[in-house]
XYZ file of N, CA and C in Angstrom:
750
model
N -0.072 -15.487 -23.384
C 1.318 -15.045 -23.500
C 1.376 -13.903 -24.499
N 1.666 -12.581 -23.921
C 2.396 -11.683 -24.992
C 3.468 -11.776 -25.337
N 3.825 -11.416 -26.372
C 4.749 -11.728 -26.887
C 5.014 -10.043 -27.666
N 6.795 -9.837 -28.095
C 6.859 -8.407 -28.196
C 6.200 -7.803 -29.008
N 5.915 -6.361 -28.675
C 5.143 -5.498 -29.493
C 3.530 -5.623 -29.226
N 3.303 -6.622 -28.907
C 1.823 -6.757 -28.766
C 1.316 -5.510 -27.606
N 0.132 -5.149 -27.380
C -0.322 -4.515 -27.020
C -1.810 -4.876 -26.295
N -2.475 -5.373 -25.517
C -3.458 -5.319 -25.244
C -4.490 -4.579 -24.539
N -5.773 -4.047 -25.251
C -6.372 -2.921 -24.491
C -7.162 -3.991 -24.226
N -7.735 -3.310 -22.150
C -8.975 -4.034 -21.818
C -9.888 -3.096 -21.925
N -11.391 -3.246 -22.920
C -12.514 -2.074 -22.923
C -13.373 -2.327 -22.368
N -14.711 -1.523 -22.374
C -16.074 -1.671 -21.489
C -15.781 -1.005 -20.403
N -16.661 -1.541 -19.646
C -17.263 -1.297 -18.234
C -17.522 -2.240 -17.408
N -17.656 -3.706 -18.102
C -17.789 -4.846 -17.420
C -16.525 -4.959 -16.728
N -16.798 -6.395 -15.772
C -15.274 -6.860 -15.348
C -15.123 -7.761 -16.514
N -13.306 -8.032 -16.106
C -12.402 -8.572 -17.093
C -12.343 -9.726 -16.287
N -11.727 -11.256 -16.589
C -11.512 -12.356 -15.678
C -10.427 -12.607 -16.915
N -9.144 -12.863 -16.229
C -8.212 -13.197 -16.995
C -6.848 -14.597 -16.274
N -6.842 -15.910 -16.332
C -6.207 -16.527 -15.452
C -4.621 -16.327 -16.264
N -3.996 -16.575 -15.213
C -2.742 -17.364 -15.636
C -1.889 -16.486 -16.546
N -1.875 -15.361 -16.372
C -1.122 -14.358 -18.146
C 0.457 -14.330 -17.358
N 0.701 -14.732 -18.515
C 1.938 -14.086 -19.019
C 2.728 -13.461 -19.977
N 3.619 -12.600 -19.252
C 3.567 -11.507 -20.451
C 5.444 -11.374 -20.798
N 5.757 -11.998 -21.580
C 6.698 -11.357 -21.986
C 7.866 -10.638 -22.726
N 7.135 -9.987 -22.964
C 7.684 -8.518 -24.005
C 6.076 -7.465 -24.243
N 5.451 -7.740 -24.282
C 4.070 -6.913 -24.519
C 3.723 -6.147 -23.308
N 2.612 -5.373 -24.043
C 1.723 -4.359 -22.860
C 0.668 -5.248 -22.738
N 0.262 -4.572 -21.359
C -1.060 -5.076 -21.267
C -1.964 -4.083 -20.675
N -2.806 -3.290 -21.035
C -3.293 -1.924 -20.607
C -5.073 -2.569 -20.355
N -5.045 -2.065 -18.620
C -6.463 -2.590 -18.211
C -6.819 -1.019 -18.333
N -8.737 -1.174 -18.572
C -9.165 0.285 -18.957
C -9.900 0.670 -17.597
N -9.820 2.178 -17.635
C -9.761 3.147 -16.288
C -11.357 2.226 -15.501
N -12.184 1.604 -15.976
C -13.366 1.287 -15.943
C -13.287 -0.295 -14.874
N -12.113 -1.230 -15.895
C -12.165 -2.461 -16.032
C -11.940 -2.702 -14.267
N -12.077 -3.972 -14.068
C -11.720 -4.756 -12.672
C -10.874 -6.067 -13.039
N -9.676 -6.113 -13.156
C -9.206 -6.896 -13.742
C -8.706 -7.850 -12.780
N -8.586 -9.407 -13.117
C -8.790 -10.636 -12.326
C -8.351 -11.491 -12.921
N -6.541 -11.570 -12.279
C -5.592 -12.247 -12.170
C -5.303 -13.564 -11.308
N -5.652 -14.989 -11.528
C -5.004 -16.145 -10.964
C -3.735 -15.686 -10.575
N -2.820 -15.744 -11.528
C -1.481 -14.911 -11.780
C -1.193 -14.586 -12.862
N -0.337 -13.062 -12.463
C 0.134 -12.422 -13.468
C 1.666 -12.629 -13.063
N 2.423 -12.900 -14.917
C 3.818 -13.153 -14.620
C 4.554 -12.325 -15.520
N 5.046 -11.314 -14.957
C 5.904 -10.607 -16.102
C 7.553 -10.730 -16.004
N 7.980 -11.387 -17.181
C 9.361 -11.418 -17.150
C 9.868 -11.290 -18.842
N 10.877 -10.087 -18.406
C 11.758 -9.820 -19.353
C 11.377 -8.245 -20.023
N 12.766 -7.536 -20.408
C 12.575 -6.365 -20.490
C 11.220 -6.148 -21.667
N 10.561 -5.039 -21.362
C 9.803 -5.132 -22.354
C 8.134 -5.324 -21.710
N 8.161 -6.629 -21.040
C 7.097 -6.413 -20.245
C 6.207 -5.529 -19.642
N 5.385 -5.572 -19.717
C 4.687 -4.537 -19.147
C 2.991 -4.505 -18.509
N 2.355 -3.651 -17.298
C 1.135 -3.919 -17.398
C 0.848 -2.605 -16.820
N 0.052 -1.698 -17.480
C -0.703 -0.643 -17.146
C -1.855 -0.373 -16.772
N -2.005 -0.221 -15.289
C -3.273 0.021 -14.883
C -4.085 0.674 -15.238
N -5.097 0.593 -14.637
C -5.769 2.116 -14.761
C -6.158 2.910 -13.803
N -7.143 3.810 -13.888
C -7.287 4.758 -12.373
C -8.067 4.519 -11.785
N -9.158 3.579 -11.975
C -10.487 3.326 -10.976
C -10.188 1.952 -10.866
N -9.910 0.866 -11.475
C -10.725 -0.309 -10.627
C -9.781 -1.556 -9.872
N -10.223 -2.333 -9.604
C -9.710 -3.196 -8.458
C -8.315 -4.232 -9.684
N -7.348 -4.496 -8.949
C -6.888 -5.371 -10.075
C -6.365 -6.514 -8.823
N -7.126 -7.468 -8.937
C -6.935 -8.292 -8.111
C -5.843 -9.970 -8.832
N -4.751 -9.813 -8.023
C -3.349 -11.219 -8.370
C -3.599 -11.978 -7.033
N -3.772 -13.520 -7.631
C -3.444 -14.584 -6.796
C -2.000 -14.096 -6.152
N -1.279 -14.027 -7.283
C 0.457 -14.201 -7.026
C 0.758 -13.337 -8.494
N 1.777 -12.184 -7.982
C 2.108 -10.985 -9.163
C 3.730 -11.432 -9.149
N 4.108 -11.466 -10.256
C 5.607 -11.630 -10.362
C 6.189 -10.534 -11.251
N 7.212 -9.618 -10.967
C 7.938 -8.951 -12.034
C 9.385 -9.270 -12.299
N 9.888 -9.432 -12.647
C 11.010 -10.005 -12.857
C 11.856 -9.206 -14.472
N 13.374 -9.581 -14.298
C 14.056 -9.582 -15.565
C 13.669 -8.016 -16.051
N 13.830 -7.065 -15.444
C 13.352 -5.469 -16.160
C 12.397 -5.577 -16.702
N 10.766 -5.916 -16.423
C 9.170 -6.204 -16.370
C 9.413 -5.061 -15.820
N 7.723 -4.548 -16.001
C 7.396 -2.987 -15.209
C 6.156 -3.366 -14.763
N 5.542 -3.174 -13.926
C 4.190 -2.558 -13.658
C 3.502 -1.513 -12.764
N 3.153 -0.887 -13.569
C 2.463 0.582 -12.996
C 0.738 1.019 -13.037
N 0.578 1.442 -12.145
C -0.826 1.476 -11.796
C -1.144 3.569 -11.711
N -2.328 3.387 -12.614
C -2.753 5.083 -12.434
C -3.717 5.241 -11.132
N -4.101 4.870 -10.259
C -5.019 4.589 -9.387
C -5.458 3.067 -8.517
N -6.662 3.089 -8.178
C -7.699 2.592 -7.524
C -7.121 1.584 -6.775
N -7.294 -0.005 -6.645
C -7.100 -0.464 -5.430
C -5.834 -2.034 -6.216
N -5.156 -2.237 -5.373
C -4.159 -3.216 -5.725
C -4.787 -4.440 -4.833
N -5.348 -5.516 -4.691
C -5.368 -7.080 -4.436
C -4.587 -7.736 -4.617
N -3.765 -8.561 -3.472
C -2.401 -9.129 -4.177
C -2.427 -10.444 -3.394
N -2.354 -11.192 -3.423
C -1.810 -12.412 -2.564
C -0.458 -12.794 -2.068
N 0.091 -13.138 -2.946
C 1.985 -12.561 -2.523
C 2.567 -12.102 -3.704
N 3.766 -11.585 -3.713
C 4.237 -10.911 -5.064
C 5.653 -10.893 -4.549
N 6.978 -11.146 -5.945
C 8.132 -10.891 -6.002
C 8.670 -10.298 -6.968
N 9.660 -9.037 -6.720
C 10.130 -8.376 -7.386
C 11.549 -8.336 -7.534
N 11.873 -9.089 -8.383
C 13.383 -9.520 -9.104
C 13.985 -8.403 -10.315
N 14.412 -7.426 -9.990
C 15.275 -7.097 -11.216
C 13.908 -6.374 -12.232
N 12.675 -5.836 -11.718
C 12.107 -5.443 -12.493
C 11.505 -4.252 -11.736
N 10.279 -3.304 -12.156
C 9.820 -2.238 -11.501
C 8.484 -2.411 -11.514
N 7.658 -2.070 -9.804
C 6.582 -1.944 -9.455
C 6.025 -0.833 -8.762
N 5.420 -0.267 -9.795
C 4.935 1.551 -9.282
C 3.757 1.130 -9.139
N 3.060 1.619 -8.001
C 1.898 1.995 -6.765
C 1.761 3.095 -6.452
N 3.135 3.650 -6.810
C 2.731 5.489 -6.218
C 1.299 6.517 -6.583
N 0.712 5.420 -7.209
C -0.774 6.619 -7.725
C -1.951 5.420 -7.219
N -1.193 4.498 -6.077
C -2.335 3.408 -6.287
C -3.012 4.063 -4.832
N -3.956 4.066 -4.907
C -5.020 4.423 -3.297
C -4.400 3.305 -2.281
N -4.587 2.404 -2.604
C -4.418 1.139 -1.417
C -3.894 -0.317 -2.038
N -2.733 -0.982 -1.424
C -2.393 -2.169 -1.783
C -2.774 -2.945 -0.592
N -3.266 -4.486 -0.967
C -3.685 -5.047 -0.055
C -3.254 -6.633 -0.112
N -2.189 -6.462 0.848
C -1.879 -8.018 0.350
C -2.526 -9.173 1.353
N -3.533 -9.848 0.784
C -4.484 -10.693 1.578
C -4.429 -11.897 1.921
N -3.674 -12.507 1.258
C -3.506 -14.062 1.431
C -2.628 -13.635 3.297
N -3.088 -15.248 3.572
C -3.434 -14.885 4.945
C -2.329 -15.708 4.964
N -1.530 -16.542 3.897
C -0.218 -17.112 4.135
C 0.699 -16.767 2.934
N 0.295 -15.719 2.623
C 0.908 -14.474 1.589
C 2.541 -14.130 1.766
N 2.931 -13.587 1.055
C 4.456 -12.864 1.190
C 4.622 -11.924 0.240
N 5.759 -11.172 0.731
C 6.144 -9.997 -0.130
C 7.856 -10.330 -0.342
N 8.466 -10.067 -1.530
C 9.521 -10.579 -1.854
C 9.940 -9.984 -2.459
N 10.905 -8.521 -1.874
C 11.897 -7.253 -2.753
C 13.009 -7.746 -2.670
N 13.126 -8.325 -3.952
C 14.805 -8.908 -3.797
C 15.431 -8.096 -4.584
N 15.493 -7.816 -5.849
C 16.192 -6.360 -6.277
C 15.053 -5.942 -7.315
N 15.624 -5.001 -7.901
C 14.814 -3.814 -8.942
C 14.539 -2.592 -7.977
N 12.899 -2.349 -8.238
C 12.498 -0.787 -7.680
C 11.297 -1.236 -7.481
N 10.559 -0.492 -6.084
C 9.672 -0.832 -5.656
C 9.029 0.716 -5.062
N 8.025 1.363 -5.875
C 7.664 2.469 -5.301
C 6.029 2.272 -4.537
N 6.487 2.411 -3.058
C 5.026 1.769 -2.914
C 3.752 2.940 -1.940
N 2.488 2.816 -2.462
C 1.241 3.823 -2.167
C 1.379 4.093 -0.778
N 0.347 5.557 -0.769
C 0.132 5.706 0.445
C -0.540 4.795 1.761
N -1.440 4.128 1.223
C -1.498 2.718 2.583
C -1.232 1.431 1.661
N -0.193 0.530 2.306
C -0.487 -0.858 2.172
C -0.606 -1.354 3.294
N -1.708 -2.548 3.440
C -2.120 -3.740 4.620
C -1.352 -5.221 3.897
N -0.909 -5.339 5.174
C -0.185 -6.828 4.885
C -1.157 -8.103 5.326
N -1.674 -8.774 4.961
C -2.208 -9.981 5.760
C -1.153 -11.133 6.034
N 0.005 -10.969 5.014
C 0.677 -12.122 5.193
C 1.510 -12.515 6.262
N 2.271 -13.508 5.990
C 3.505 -13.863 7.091
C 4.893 -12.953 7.129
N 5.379 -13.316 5.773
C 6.752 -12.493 5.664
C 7.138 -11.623 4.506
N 7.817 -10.803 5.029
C 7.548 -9.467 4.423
C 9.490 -9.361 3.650
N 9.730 -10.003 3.065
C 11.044 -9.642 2.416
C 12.043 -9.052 2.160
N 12.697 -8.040 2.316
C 13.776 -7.064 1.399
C 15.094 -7.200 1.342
N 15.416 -7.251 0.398
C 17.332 -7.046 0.052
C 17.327 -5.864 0.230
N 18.513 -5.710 0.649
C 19.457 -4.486 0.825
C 19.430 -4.064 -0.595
N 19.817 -4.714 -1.602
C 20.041 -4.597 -2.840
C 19.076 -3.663 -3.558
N 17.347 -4.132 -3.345
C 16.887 -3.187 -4.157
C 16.471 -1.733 -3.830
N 15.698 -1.210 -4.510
C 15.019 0.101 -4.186
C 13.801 0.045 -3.863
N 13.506 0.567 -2.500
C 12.179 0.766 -1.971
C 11.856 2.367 -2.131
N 10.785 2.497 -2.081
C 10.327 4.141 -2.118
C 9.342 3.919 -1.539
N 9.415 4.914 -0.248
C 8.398 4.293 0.892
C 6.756 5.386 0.413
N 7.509 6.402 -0.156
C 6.201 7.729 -0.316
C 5.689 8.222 0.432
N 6.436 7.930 1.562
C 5.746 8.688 2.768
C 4.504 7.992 3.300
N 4.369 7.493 2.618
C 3.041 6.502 3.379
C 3.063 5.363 5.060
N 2.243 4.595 4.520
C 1.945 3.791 6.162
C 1.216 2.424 5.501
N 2.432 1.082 6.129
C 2.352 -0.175 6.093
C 1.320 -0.309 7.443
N 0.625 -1.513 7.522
C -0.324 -2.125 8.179
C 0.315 -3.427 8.341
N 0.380 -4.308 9.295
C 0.611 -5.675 9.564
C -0.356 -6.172 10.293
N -1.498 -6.603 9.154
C -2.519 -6.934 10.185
C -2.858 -8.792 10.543
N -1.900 -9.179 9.993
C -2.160 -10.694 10.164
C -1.896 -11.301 11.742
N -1.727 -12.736 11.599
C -1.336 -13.370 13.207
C 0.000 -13.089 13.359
N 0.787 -14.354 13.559
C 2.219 -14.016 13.273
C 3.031 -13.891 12.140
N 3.419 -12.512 12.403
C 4.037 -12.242 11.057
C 5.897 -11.992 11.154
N 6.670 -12.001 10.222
C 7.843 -11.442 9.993
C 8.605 -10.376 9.312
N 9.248 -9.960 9.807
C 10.153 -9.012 8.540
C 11.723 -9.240 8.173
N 12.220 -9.026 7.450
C 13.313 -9.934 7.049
C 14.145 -9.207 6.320
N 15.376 -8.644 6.481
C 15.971 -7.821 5.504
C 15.878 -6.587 6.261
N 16.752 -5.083 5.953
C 16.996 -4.061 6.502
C 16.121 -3.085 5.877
N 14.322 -3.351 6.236
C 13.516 -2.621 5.738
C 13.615 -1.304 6.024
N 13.022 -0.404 5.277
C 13.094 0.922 5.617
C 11.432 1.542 6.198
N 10.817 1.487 6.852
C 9.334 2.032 6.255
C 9.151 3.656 6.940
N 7.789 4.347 6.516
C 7.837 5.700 6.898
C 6.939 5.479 8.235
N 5.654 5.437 8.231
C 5.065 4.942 8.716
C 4.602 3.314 9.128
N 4.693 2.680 10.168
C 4.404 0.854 10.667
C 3.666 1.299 11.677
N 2.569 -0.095 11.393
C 1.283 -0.561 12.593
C 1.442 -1.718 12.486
N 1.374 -2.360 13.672
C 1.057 -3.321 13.926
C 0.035 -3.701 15.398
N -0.708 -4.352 15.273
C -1.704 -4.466 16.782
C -1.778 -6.160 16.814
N -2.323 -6.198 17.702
C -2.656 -7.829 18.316
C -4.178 -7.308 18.261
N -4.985 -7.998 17.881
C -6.927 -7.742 18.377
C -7.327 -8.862 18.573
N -6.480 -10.243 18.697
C -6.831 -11.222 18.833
C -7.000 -11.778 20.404
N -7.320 -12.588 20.878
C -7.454 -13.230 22.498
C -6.247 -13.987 23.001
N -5.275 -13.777 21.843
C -3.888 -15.245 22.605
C -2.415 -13.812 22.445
N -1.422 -14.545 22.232
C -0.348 -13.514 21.584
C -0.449 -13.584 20.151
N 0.267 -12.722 19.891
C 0.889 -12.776 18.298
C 2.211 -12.292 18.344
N 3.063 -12.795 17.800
C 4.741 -12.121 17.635
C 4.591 -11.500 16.499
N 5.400 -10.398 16.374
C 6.384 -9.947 15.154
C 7.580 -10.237 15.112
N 8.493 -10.756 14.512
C 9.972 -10.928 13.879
C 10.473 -10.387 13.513
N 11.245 -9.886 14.240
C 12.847 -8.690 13.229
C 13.865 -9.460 13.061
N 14.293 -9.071 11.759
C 15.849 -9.618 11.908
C 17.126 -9.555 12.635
N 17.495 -10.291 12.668
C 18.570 -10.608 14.285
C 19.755 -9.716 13.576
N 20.710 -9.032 13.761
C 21.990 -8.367 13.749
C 21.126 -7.523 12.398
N 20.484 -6.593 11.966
C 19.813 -6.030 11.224
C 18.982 -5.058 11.274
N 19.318 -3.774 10.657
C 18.458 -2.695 11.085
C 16.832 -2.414 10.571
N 16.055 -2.331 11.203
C 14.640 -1.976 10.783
C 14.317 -0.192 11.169
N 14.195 0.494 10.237
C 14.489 1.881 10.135
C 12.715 2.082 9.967
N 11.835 2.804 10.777
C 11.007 3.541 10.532
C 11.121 5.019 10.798
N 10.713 5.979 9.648
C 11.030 7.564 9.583
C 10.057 8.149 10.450
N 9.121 7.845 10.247
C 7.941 8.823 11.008
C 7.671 8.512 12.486
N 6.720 7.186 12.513
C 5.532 7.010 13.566
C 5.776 5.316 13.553
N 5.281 4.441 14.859
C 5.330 3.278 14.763
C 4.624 3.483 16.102
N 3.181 2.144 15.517
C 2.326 2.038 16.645
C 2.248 0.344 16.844
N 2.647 -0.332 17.683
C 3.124 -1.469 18.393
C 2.232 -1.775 19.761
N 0.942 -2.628 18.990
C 0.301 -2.396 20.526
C -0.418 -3.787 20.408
N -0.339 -4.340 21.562
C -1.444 -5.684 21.977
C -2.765 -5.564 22.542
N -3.486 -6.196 22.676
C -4.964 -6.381 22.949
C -4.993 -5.792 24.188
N -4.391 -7.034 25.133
C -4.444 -6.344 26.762
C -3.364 -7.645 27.592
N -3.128 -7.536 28.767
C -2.183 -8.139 29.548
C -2.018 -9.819 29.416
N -2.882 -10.219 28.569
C -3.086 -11.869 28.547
C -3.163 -12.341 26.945
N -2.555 -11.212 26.082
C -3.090 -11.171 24.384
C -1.837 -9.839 24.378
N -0.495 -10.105 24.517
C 0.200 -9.276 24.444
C 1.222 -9.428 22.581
N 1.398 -8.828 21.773
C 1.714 -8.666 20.702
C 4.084 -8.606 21.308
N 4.197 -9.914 21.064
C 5.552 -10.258 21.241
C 6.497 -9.547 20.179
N 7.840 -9.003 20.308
C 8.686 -8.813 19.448
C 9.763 -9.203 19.375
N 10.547 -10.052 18.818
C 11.639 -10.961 18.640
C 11.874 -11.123 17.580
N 13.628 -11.203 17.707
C 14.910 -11.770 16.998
C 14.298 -12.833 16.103
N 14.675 -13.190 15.292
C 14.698 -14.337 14.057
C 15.851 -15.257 14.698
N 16.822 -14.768 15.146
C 17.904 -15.776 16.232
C 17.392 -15.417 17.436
N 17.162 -16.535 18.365
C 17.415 -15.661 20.033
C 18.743 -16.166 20.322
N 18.731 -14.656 21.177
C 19.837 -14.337 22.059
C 20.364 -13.693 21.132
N 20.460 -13.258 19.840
C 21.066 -12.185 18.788
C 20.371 -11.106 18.630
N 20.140 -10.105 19.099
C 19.240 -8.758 19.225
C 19.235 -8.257 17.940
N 17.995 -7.968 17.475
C 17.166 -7.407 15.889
C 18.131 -5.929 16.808
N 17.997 -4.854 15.405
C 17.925 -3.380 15.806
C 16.995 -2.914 15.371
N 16.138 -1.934 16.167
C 15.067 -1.236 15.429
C 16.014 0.120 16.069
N 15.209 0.654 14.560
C 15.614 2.510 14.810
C 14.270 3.451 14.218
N 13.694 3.754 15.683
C 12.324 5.025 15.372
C 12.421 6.181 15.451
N 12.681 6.714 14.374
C 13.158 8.345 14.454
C 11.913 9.105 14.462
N 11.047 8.995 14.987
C 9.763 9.663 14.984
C 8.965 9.319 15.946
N 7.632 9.714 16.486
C 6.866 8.919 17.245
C 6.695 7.617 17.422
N 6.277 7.359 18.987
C 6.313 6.024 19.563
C 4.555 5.478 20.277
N 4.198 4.630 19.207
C 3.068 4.193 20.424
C 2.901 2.734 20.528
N 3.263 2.379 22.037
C 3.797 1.166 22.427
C 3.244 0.673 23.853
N 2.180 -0.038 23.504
C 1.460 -1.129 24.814
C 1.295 -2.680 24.489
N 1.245 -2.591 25.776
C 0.801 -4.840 25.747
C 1.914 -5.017 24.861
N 3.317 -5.059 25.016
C 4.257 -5.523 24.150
C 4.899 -6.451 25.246
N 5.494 -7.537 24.928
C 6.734 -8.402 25.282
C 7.915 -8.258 24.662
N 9.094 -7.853 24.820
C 9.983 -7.725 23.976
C 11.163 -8.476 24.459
N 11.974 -8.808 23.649
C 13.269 -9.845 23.874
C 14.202 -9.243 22.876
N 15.536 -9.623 22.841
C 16.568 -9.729 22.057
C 16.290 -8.146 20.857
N 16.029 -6.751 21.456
C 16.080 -5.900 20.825
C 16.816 -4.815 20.922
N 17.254 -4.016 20.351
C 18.140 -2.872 20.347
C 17.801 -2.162 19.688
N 17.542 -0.761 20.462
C 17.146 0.090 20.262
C 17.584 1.161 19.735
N 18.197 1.175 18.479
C 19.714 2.309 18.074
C 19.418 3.647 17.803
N 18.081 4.100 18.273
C 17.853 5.357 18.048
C 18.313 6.504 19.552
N 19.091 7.098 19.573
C 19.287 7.858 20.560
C 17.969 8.465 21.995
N 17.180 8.257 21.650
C 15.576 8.175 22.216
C 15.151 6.635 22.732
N 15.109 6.330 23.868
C 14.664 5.165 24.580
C 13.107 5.082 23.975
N 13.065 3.590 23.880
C 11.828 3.314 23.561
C 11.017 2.862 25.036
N 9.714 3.584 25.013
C 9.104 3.457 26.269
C 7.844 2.467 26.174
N 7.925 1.542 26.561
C 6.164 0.430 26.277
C 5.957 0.425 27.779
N 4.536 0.699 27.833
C 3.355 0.721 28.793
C 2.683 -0.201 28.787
N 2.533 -0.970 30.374
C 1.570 -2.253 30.641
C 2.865 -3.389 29.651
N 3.869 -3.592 29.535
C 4.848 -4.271 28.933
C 5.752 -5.065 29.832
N 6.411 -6.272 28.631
C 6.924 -6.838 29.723
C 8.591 -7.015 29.113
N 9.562 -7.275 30.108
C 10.557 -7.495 29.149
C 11.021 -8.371 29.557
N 11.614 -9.159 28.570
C 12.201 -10.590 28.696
C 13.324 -10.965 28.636
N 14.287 -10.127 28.427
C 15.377 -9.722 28.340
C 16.360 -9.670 27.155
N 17.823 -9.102 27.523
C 18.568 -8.525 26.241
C 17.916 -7.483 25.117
N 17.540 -6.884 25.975
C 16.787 -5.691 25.690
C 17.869 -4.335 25.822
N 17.750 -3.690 24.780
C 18.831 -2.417 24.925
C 18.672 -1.215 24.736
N 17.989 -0.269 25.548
C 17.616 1.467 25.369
C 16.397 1.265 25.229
N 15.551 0.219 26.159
C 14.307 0.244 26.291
C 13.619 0.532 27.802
N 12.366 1.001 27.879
C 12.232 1.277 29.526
C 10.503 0.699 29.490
N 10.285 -0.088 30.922
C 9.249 -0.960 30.551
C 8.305 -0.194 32.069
């Protein structure tokens, strides 16, 4: 536990193994070198803080920021298992790659600020956001590479992938009466005709909205209960539709 004013530098070149920290009111500064290795890290309350560095891996069971906590990273690679961001700030914008791995993982933007790197991969299930907080997409490109996964809340992203590579289906989940806004590109594709990557409502019979203001690449999809609010029909190839489908062509 830090406690205020404290300060902690991590030195060397070795790795660091650190379980269970919590921090709140102190720094905690890992060095440009270190690989730092978090059970969990819990930061709550203004003051908090944890400063990356630019080269090495900083791998969290479970990252919490909370209560105006900060954490900011100068580089290299983010490891995360699931993480929630309450009322505090999580900068990635200098991070190479976030990787959230737990394979029954979550992401949880309920308010504060969330500026996030040029690639993150999701392994998890559900992917979180309030309206409430601040996302900063950076122009980058989310990955959804798990089985079935969700999204929840009126995400914004620049770039979304998602694929099926598996032998059965996999769904994705949008939220039912709720907009899912991608700016750029969205690639939406299944294995092949018997391993098709499903997309559906969180309610059926209540149509999610997606809106793709940018490129479309879209095969082996099943789609149900969607609406399509971008003035541009969405076109999926080798697809099937299942109906209550709206400004889509199969």
């Amino acid at each position: 536990l830090l406690s205020s004013g404290t300060v902690v530098n991590l030195v060397g070149t070795a790795s660091t193994t650190l379980n269970n920290v919590t921090i709140g009111a102190g720094t905690l500064n890992a060095n440009t070198s270190e690989v730092g290795i978090y059970t969990h890290l819990y930061l709550d309350g203004s003051g908090a803080s944890y400063v990356g560095g630019s080269n090495g891996d900083k791998i969290f069971q479970s990252l919490y920021v909370l209560n105006n906590a900060s954490v900011s990273s100068g580089g290299g690679y983010f490891n995360v298992g699931y993480q929630t961001i309450s009322q505090g700030t999580l900068d990635l914008s200098r991070t190479t790659r976030v990787w959230y791995e737990g394979t029954n993982g979550s992401v949880a933007i309920n308010s504060g600020t969330y500026r996030a790197p040029s690639t993150t991969v999701f392994n998890g299930t559900s992917w979180t956001y309030n309206g409430a907080a601040t996302y900063h997409h950076g122009h980058g490109i989310v990955y959804f590479l798990g089985g079935n996964q969700s999204i929840v809340g009126p995400m914004r992203f620049y770039n979304f992938y998602k694929s099926n590579s598996s032998g059965t289906n996999q769904t994705l989940t949008l939220p039912a009466s709720t907009t899912v806004i991608v700016e750029n590109y969205i690639y939406l594709y299944g294995n092949n005709s018997t391993a098709l990557l499903l997309l559906r409502s969180s309610t059926a019979g209540t149509q999610a909205q997606l809106d793709v203001r940018g490129t479309r690449t879209l095969q082996y999809l099943d789609v149900k209960d969607n609406n399509n609010v971008n003035a541009t029909a969405m076109g999926a190839v080798n697809s099937v539709d299942s109906g209550n489908n709206t400004n889509w062509t199969f």
